[in-house]
Short mmCIF file of C-alpha atoms and ligand atoms in Angstrom, two decimals:
data_model
loop_
_atom_site.label_atom_id
_atom_site.label_comp_id
_atom_site.label_asym_id
_atom_site.label_seq_id
_atom_site.Cartn_x
_atom_site.Cartn_y
_atom_site.Cartn_z
CA MET V 1 0.00 0.00 0.00
CA ASN V 2 2.79 2.31 1.02
CA ARG V 3 4.66 1.58 -2.18
CA VAL V 4 1.64 2.38 -4.30
CA PHE V 5 1.29 5.60 -2.40
CA THR V 6 4.95 6.49 -2.91
CA TYR V 7 4.65 5.62 -6.58
CA LEU V 8 1.59 7.85 -6.94
CA ALA V 9 3.28 10.66 -5.07
CA VAL V 10 6.32 10.47 -7.35
CA LEU V 11 4.10 10.37 -10.41
CA MET V 12 2.23 13.42 -9.15
CA ILE V 13 5.46 15.31 -8.61
CA ILE V 14 6.67 14.46 -12.12
CA LEU V 15 3.37 15.53 -13.61
CA ILE V 16 3.22 18.74 -11.65
CA THR V 17 6.77 19.76 -12.43
CA ALA V 18 6.38 18.75 -16.07
CA THR V 19 3.37 21.00 -16.51
CA GLY V 20 5.01 23.75 -14.57
CA CYS V 21 2.33 24.25 -11.94
CA GLN V 22 4.67 23.90 -9.00
CA LYS V 23 5.04 26.68 -6.51
CA ASP V 24 7.67 29.04 -7.77
CA PRO V 25 10.98 28.98 -5.87
CA PRO V 26 11.74 32.24 -4.06
CA LEU V 27 13.12 34.74 -6.54
CA GLN V 28 16.80 35.42 -6.31
CA PHE V 29 18.08 38.58 -7.87
CA PRO V 30 14.91 39.92 -9.50
CA TYR V 31 15.58 41.56 -12.86
CA GLU V 32 14.61 45.22 -12.75
CA LEU V 33 12.93 46.19 -16.01
CA SER V 34 13.99 49.69 -16.87
CA LEU V 35 10.68 51.18 -17.91
CA PRO V 36 10.40 54.64 -19.44
CA PRO V 37 8.33 56.92 -17.16
CA HIS V 38 5.38 57.00 -19.58
CA PHE V 39 5.15 53.19 -19.97
CA PRO V 40 2.83 50.95 -17.92
CA GLU V 41 4.09 47.81 -16.15
CA PRO V 42 3.78 44.84 -18.52
CA GLU V 43 1.88 41.83 -17.23
CA ILE V 44 4.30 39.07 -16.40
CA PRO V 45 3.04 35.55 -15.63
CA GLU V 46 3.28 34.63 -11.96
CA GLU V 47 5.24 31.46 -12.73
CA ASN V 48 7.81 33.25 -14.89
CA GLN V 49 8.74 36.40 -12.97
CA LEU V 50 11.91 38.02 -14.26
CA THR V 51 15.20 37.22 -12.55
CA GLU V 52 18.75 37.97 -13.62
CA SER V 53 19.51 34.29 -14.17
CA ARG V 54 16.37 33.64 -16.25
CA VAL V 55 16.98 36.61 -18.51
CA ALA V 56 20.67 35.68 -18.93
CA LEU V 57 19.74 32.14 -19.90
CA GLY V 58 17.06 33.37 -22.30
CA LYS V 59 19.51 35.71 -23.97
CA LYS V 60 22.05 32.92 -24.42
CA LEU V 61 19.37 30.72 -26.01
CA PHE V 62 18.09 33.56 -28.20
CA TYR V 63 21.54 33.92 -29.75
CA ASP V 64 22.39 30.20 -29.92
CA PRO V 65 22.11 28.47 -33.33
CA VAL V 66 22.04 25.13 -31.50
CA LEU V 67 18.25 25.65 -31.42
CA SER V 68 17.98 24.95 -35.15
CA LEU V 69 18.13 21.46 -36.63
CA ASP V 70 21.47 21.96 -38.39
CA SER V 71 22.77 24.52 -35.85
CA THR V 72 23.01 27.26 -38.48
CA ILE V 73 20.52 29.92 -37.35
CA SER V 74 19.32 31.40 -34.11
CA CYS V 75 16.34 33.57 -33.16
CA ALA V 76 18.63 36.56 -33.72
CA THR V 77 19.25 35.59 -37.35
CA CYS V 78 15.72 36.70 -38.17
CA HIS V 79 15.35 39.10 -35.24
CA PRO V 80 18.68 41.04 -35.13
CA GLN V 81 19.08 43.91 -32.68
CA ALA V 82 20.58 46.38 -35.18
CA THR V 83 17.34 46.48 -37.15
CA GLY V 84 15.07 46.66 -34.11
CA PHE V 85 14.83 42.85 -33.77
CA ALA V 86 13.26 42.51 -37.24
CA ASP V 87 15.23 41.64 -40.38
CA ASP V 88 15.59 43.48 -43.67
CA LEU V 89 14.23 40.73 -45.91
CA MET V 90 10.82 40.69 -47.53
CA ILE V 91 10.10 37.15 -46.36
CA SER V 92 12.09 35.33 -43.70
CA THR V 93 14.39 32.44 -44.57
CA GLY V 94 15.02 29.58 -42.18
CA ILE V 95 17.49 26.70 -42.24
CA GLN V 96 18.79 25.62 -45.65
CA GLY V 97 17.34 28.76 -47.18
CA ARG V 98 13.75 27.55 -46.68
CA MET V 99 11.35 30.40 -47.36
CA GLY V 100 8.77 31.38 -44.80
CA PHE V 101 5.61 33.17 -45.83
CA ARG V 102 5.70 36.34 -43.77
CA ASN V 103 7.82 39.38 -43.11
CA VAL V 104 9.58 39.24 -39.74
CA PRO V 105 7.96 41.56 -37.17
CA THR V 106 9.99 43.52 -34.64
CA LEU V 107 10.24 42.20 -31.07
CA THR V 108 10.23 45.78 -29.71
CA ASN V 109 7.97 45.93 -26.64
CA VAL V 110 6.63 42.45 -27.31
CA ALA V 111 6.06 42.15 -23.53
CA TYR V 112 2.89 44.19 -23.98
CA HIS V 113 1.27 42.16 -26.77
CA PRO V 114 -1.90 40.35 -25.73
CA TYR V 115 -1.28 37.64 -28.38
CA PHE V 116 1.36 36.81 -30.95
CA PHE V 117 1.78 36.35 -34.68
CA ARG V 118 0.18 38.54 -37.25
CA GLU V 119 -3.19 36.86 -36.92
CA GLY V 120 -2.90 36.63 -33.14
CA GLY V 121 -2.89 32.82 -33.16
CA ASN V 122 -0.69 32.36 -30.11
CA PRO V 123 -1.80 33.49 -26.66
CA SER V 124 1.52 33.50 -24.78
CA LEU V 125 5.12 34.46 -25.30
CA GLU V 126 6.19 31.20 -23.64
CA GLY V 127 4.07 29.19 -26.10
CA GLN V 128 5.20 31.26 -29.04
CA VAL V 129 8.78 30.02 -28.64
CA LEU V 130 7.74 26.58 -29.90
CA GLY V 131 6.59 28.16 -33.18
CA PRO V 132 10.02 28.83 -34.71
CA ILE V 133 11.60 25.72 -33.19
CA CYS V 134 9.10 23.41 -34.84
CA SER V 135 8.36 25.34 -38.04
CA PHE V 136 9.72 23.56 -41.08
CA ASP V 137 10.78 26.85 -42.64
CA GLU V 138 12.43 28.28 -39.51
CA PHE V 139 14.47 25.98 -37.21
CA GLY V 140 12.92 22.85 -38.79
CA PHE V 141 13.41 21.00 -35.51
CA ASN V 142 11.44 19.03 -32.98
CA ALA V 143 10.90 20.32 -29.47
CA ARG V 144 11.65 17.05 -27.67
CA GLU V 145 14.87 16.44 -29.62
CA LEU V 146 15.98 19.98 -28.92
CA ALA V 147 15.45 19.46 -25.20
CA ASP V 148 17.50 16.23 -25.44
CA ARG V 149 20.26 18.01 -27.32
CA LEU V 150 20.57 20.72 -24.68
CA SER V 151 20.03 18.62 -21.57
CA GLY V 152 23.49 17.06 -21.81
CA ASP V 153 25.17 20.44 -21.87
CA THR V 154 26.78 21.14 -18.49
CA LEU V 155 26.76 24.92 -18.80
CA TYR V 156 23.11 25.02 -19.86
CA ASP V 157 22.14 22.56 -17.13
CA ALA V 158 23.86 24.69 -14.51
CA MET V 159 22.19 27.85 -15.79
CA ALA V 160 18.80 26.10 -15.85
CA MET V 161 19.22 24.91 -12.25
CA ASP V 162 20.12 28.40 -11.22
CA ALA V 163 17.21 29.99 -13.06
CA TYR V 164 14.39 27.46 -12.65
CA LYS V 165 15.70 24.88 -10.16
CA ARG V 166 15.52 22.09 -12.72
CA PRO V 167 17.77 20.77 -15.47
CA MET V 168 17.51 21.99 -19.04
CA ASP V 169 14.23 20.96 -20.66
CA LEU V 170 11.48 22.41 -22.79
CA TYR V 171 9.88 24.13 -19.80
CA VAL V 172 13.12 26.01 -19.19
CA ILE V 173 13.79 26.81 -22.86
CA THR V 174 10.37 28.38 -23.46
CA ARG V 175 10.26 30.25 -20.12
CA ALA V 176 13.79 31.64 -20.34
CA ILE V 177 13.48 32.92 -23.91
CA ALA V 178 10.15 34.56 -23.06
CA ALA V 179 11.78 36.20 -20.02
CA PHE V 180 14.53 37.67 -22.18
CA GLU V 181 12.04 38.89 -24.79
CA ARG V 182 10.09 40.75 -22.10
CA THR V 183 13.13 42.87 -21.37
CA LEU V 184 13.20 44.27 -24.94
CA ILE V 185 11.59 47.56 -23.97
CA SER V 186 12.05 50.57 -26.20
CA GLY V 187 10.84 54.03 -25.22
CA ASN V 188 13.69 56.47 -25.57
CA ALA V 189 13.31 57.75 -29.12
CA PRO V 190 13.44 61.50 -29.93
CA TYR V 191 9.62 61.42 -29.86
CA ASP V 192 9.70 60.19 -26.24
CA GLN V 193 12.29 62.77 -25.24
CA PHE V 194 10.04 65.41 -26.78
CA ILE V 195 6.87 64.38 -24.97
CA LEU V 196 8.84 64.07 -21.73
CA GLY V 197 9.80 67.73 -22.00
CA ASP V 198 12.81 68.17 -24.29
CA SER V 199 11.35 70.58 -26.83
CA THR V 200 14.50 70.39 -28.97
CA ALA V 201 14.26 66.62 -29.52
CA LEU V 202 11.95 66.90 -32.54
CA SER V 203 12.59 69.06 -35.60
CA PRO V 204 9.74 71.40 -36.62
CA ILE V 205 8.89 69.11 -39.57
CA ALA V 206 8.74 66.04 -37.30
CA GLN V 207 6.46 68.00 -34.94
CA GLN V 208 4.21 68.83 -37.87
CA GLY V 209 4.19 65.11 -38.73
CA MET V 210 3.32 64.23 -35.13
CA ASN V 211 0.34 66.58 -35.21
CA LEU V 212 -0.82 65.04 -38.48
CA PHE V 213 -0.33 61.53 -37.13
CA PHE V 214 -2.52 62.26 -34.09
CA SER V 215 -5.10 64.22 -36.10
CA GLU V 216 -8.63 63.05 -36.87
CA ARG V 217 -7.91 63.70 -40.52
CA THR V 218 -5.27 60.95 -40.91
CA ALA V 219 -6.72 58.74 -38.12
CA CYS V 220 -3.31 57.00 -37.87
CA ALA V 221 -3.53 56.97 -34.09
CA THR V 222 -6.94 55.31 -33.94
CA CYS V 223 -5.07 52.07 -34.69
CA HIS V 224 -1.48 53.01 -33.81
CA GLU V 225 -2.45 54.36 -30.41
CA GLY V 226 -0.86 54.67 -27.00
CA PHE V 227 2.72 54.34 -25.81
CA ASP V 228 3.40 51.38 -28.14
CA PHE V 229 1.59 52.80 -31.18
CA SER V 230 -0.76 49.84 -31.38
CA ASN V 231 -4.20 48.93 -30.08
CA TYR V 232 -3.32 45.30 -31.04
CA ALA V 233 -6.64 45.04 -32.93
CA PHE V 234 -6.95 43.20 -36.24
CA GLU V 235 -7.57 45.47 -39.19
CA ASN V 236 -7.81 45.25 -42.95
CA ILE V 237 -6.10 48.29 -44.44
CA GLY V 238 -7.01 47.59 -48.07
CA LEU V 239 -3.65 46.34 -49.31
CA TYR V 240 -5.20 43.86 -51.75
CA GLU V 241 -8.45 43.06 -53.49
CA THR V 242 -7.60 39.39 -52.97
CA TYR V 243 -5.45 38.51 -49.99
CA GLN V 244 -3.14 35.49 -50.35
CA ASP V 245 -2.46 35.55 -46.63
CA LEU V 246 -5.92 35.53 -45.10
CA GLY V 247 -4.74 36.97 -41.79
CA ARG V 248 -7.14 36.73 -38.84
CA PHE V 249 -9.48 34.54 -40.92
CA ARG V 250 -6.97 31.70 -40.45
CA ILE V 251 -8.03 31.55 -36.79
CA THR V 252 -11.69 32.53 -36.85
CA LEU V 253 -12.74 31.22 -40.30
CA ASP V 254 -15.07 34.22 -40.43
CA SER V 255 -15.01 35.88 -43.86
CA ALA V 256 -15.31 39.30 -42.19
CA ASP V 257 -11.76 38.66 -40.91
CA ILE V 258 -10.10 38.08 -44.29
CA GLY V 259 -7.07 40.35 -44.66
CA LYS V 260 -7.15 41.51 -41.03
CA ILE V 261 -3.69 41.74 -39.50
CA LYS V 262 -2.65 42.66 -35.97
CA VAL V 263 -1.86 46.39 -35.85
CA PRO V 264 1.95 46.56 -35.60
CA THR V 265 3.85 48.85 -33.27
CA LEU V 266 5.57 51.73 -35.09
CA ARG V 267 8.46 51.94 -32.67
CA ASN V 268 11.80 51.64 -34.51
CA VAL V 269 9.79 51.37 -37.72
CA ALA V 270 12.41 53.27 -39.77
CA LEU V 271 14.76 50.31 -39.15
CA THR V 272 12.40 47.50 -40.12
CA ALA V 273 11.87 47.87 -43.88
CA PRO V 274 10.35 46.31 -45.90
CA TYR V 275 6.85 46.71 -44.52
CA MET V 276 3.52 44.94 -44.05
CA HIS V 277 2.85 41.27 -43.22
CA ASP V 278 4.30 40.18 -46.56
CA GLY V 279 7.06 42.78 -46.85
CA SER V 280 5.42 44.08 -50.02
CA LEU V 281 6.03 47.79 -49.39
CA PRO V 282 9.74 48.61 -49.66
CA SER V 283 9.89 51.94 -47.81
CA LEU V 284 8.10 54.25 -45.40
CA GLU V 285 7.41 56.54 -48.35
CA ALA V 286 5.52 53.67 -50.00
CA VAL V 287 3.55 53.04 -46.78
CA ILE V 288 2.60 56.72 -46.55
CA ASP V 289 1.52 56.64 -50.22
CA HIS V 290 -0.63 53.61 -49.47
CA PHE V 291 -2.48 55.38 -46.64
CA ASP V 292 -2.68 58.56 -48.73
CA THR V 293 -4.45 56.82 -51.61
CA GLY V 294 -6.74 55.05 -49.12
CA GLY V 295 -6.27 51.43 -50.14
CA VAL V 296 -8.19 49.29 -52.63
CA GLN V 297 -11.58 49.33 -50.85
CA HIS V 298 -11.62 45.68 -49.82
CA PRO V 299 -15.03 44.81 -48.31
CA ASN V 300 -13.41 44.27 -44.89
CA GLN V 301 -11.36 47.46 -45.07
CA SER V 302 -11.48 49.75 -42.05
CA SER V 303 -13.40 52.99 -42.63
CA ASP V 304 -10.42 54.77 -41.02
CA VAL V 305 -8.34 54.04 -44.12
CA LYS V 306 -9.56 56.48 -46.76
CA PRO V 307 -8.02 58.89 -49.32
CA LEU V 308 -6.18 61.65 -47.43
CA HIS V 309 -4.97 63.96 -50.23
CA LEU V 310 -1.76 64.80 -48.38
CA SER V 311 0.54 67.42 -49.86
CA GLN V 312 4.20 66.51 -50.45
CA THR V 313 5.17 68.56 -47.37
CA GLU V 314 2.64 66.65 -45.27
CA LYS V 315 4.04 63.33 -46.51
CA ASP V 316 7.56 64.51 -45.66
CA ALA V 317 6.33 65.53 -42.22
CA LEU V 318 4.75 62.12 -41.54
CA LEU V 319 7.99 60.47 -42.67
CA ALA V 320 10.07 62.67 -40.33
CA PHE V 321 7.72 61.75 -37.48
CA LEU V 322 7.99 58.00 -38.16
CA GLN V 323 11.78 58.39 -38.25
CA SER V 324 11.66 60.07 -34.84
CA LEU V 325 10.47 56.76 -33.34
CA THR V 326 13.93 55.19 -33.68
CA ASP V 327 15.47 54.48 -30.29
CA GLU V 328 19.26 54.41 -30.70
CA GLU V 329 19.79 53.43 -27.08
CA PHE V 330 17.63 50.33 -27.61
CA ILE V 331 19.50 49.04 -30.64
CA HIS V 332 22.87 49.59 -28.95
CA ASN V 333 21.93 48.39 -25.47
CA PRO V 334 24.55 45.75 -24.49
CA ASN V 335 21.96 44.04 -22.24
CA PHE V 336 20.22 42.92 -25.41
CA SER V 337 23.33 42.10 -27.46
CA LYS V 338 24.98 38.74 -27.86
C1 LIG A 1 13.43 32.05 -40.03
C2 LIG A 1 13.17 33.34 -39.40
C3 LIG A 1 12.74 33.34 -37.96
C4 LIG A 1 13.37 32.76 -36.88
C5 LIG A 1 14.60 31.89 -36.87
C6 LIG A 1 12.61 33.17 -35.72
N1 LIG A 1 11.56 33.97 -36.07
FE1 LIG A 1 10.28 34.89 -34.83
N2 LIG A 1 9.13 35.40 -36.41
C7 LIG A 1 9.45 35.21 -37.73
C8 LIG A 1 8.31 35.55 -38.56
C9 LIG A 1 8.25 35.48 -40.08
C10 LIG A 1 7.28 35.94 -37.68
C11 LIG A 1 5.86 36.33 -38.05
C12 LIG A 1 5.08 35.03 -38.04
C13 LIG A 1 3.60 35.17 -38.15
O1 LIG A 1 3.06 36.24 -37.90
O2 LIG A 1 2.97 34.15 -38.49
C14 LIG A 1 7.84 35.85 -36.33
C15 LIG A 1 7.14 36.19 -35.19
C16 LIG A 1 7.68 36.17 -33.92
C17 LIG A 1 7.03 36.66 -32.74
C18 LIG A 1 5.63 37.29 -32.67
C19 LIG A 1 5.73 38.78 -32.79
C20 LIG A 1 4.37 39.44 -32.89
O3 LIG A 1 4.33 40.65 -33.14
O4 LIG A 1 3.34 38.78 -32.74
C21 LIG A 1 7.88 36.46 -31.68
C22 LIG A 1 7.64 36.83 -30.23
C23 LIG A 1 9.06 35.80 -32.22
N3 LIG A 1 8.91 35.66 -33.58
C24 LIG A 1 10.12 35.37 -31.46
C25 LIG A 1 11.08 34.48 -31.95
C26 LIG A 1 11.98 33.69 -31.11
C27 LIG A 1 12.02 33.74 -29.59
C28 LIG A 1 12.73 32.95 -31.94
C29 LIG A 1 13.76 31.88 -31.57
C30 LIG A 1 13.25 30.80 -30.72
C31 LIG A 1 12.33 33.27 -33.30
N4 LIG A 1 11.32 34.19 -33.26
C32 LIG A 1 12.93 32.76 -34.44
C33 LIG A 1 10.67 34.76 -38.21
C34 LIG A 1 11.59 34.07 -37.43
C1 LIG A 2 -7.48 50.91 -39.45
C2 LIG A 2 -6.27 50.86 -38.67
C3 LIG A 2 -5.06 51.59 -39.20
C4 LIG A 2 -4.94 52.92 -39.54
C5 LIG A 2 -6.02 53.99 -39.54
C6 LIG A 2 -3.55 53.11 -39.90
N1 LIG A 2 -2.87 51.94 -39.80
FE1 LIG A 2 -0.90 51.67 -40.16
N2 LIG A 2 -1.19 49.68 -40.11
C7 LIG A 2 -2.33 49.03 -39.70
C8 LIG A 2 -2.18 47.60 -39.88
C9 LIG A 2 -3.20 46.53 -39.53
C10 LIG A 2 -0.90 47.40 -40.43
C11 LIG A 2 -0.27 46.08 -40.82
C12 LIG A 2 -0.84 45.66 -42.16
C13 LIG A 2 -0.15 44.47 -42.77
O1 LIG A 2 0.86 44.01 -42.24
O2 LIG A 2 -0.61 44.00 -43.81
C14 LIG A 2 -0.31 48.74 -40.54
C15 LIG A 2 0.99 48.99 -40.99
C16 LIG A 2 1.61 50.21 -40.92
C17 LIG A 2 3.02 50.44 -41.16
C18 LIG A 2 4.02 49.35 -41.48
C19 LIG A 2 4.56 48.74 -40.21
C20 LIG A 2 5.36 47.50 -40.42
O3 LIG A 2 6.14 47.18 -39.51
O4 LIG A 2 5.21 46.82 -41.45
C21 LIG A 2 3.25 51.77 -41.00
C22 LIG A 2 4.57 52.48 -41.12
C23 LIG A 2 1.98 52.39 -40.70
N3 LIG A 2 1.01 51.40 -40.64
C24 LIG A 2 1.79 53.75 -40.51
C25 LIG A 2 0.53 54.32 -40.51
C26 LIG A 2 0.27 55.74 -40.72
C27 LIG A 2 1.33 56.78 -40.92
C28 LIG A 2 -1.08 55.89 -40.69
C29 LIG A 2 -1.89 57.15 -40.93
C30 LIG A 2 -1.65 57.78 -42.22
C31 LIG A 2 -1.66 54.59 -40.45
N4 LIG A 2 -0.66 53.66 -40.36
C32 LIG A 2 -3.01 54.34 -40.30
C33 LIG A 2 -3.46 49.64 -39.20
C34 LIG A 2 -3.76 50.98 -39.40
#
């Protein structure tokens, strides 16, 4: 009887630790997020509070090509810091040059997103990590084999014990990378310095662009609103009459959602060309022209995207404003570098 009980108890412990519901060990060395004064606190899951050791482990994993099947690419290959954690390709390429089907989004301020991917198909940053690992056209790997590959590594095992009190496994890989990603906070662009009181931080033309951006006339800020320039809603902006990538429809199967894409942040946007979910617009000038002409009038198109009849000076002003969202400190911050 006792043996059965012990067996059951052991089984319970394995199950509980494997699903990650165990009581969190006391946090050593909490990681202090350095938040700009006008940013809210991001929501961080109770079971994955930030600590120095978790973030350090996540950063090491983020930059380690060992995560891909043939050990050739890492998360940072497609999400490099110098271009705001997005790449400069139209469509991403994974191992062996395999083509993905979407443009790489920036990871700037990803801690604040309520869901991930362009159609919002993934509810958590921890869960999202499995996406690239298992995607054929990204790391082309298998989560269990990856965990096996890393669990023999003494340095990783030691870091995992330190961070999560368990050896290297999938639980640790997904939690640690998510922890690192949550530290990628950007809010010190010239625009921020301006709204925090430095009236010299924006040129007069960028200020004119800012006023246009926040005006009812352009309605840019109805979707690109708040400190992160996104309401995270799904919108069709009339890029195509027929969308190849069906966007939000892929999740809901509701035809009213065809062509709806999660509103992207505009922070560091000058660094992340080309633009849109498929990288089809090569420059910010082309994006401004798109919004100026008002799109192709797709049936699902938002009524906030309509012909604007901007003058050339107004287009230049909007461009100068978008360029003022580049945060040099963020892309050079050694805490985020390899
Ligand atoms: C081969 C290129 C490639 C690699 C490697 C890659 N990503 Fe991505 N990533 C993408 C693309 C493309 C998307 C957009 C996918 C979509 O919307 O369906 C994306 C989306 C994301 C998102 C969602 C962002 C948002 O706005 O919703 C996160 C977070 C992310 N990647 C993190 C990672 C992490 C962490 C790794 C490493 C484990 C990684 N990526 C590896 C190309 C890549
Ligand atoms: C109805 C909501 C909405 C309005 C209004 C809107 N946008 Fe957007 N914007 C989006 C969505 C959604 C995308 C992504 C579309 C895609 O990927 O296909 C986007 C993409 C962009 C991009 C490209 C970002 C990237 O990383 O690819 C820029 C730049 C941009 N918008 C600027 C503006 C400006 C400037 C205005 C005003 C003239 C504006 N937007 C008005 C919803 C909107």
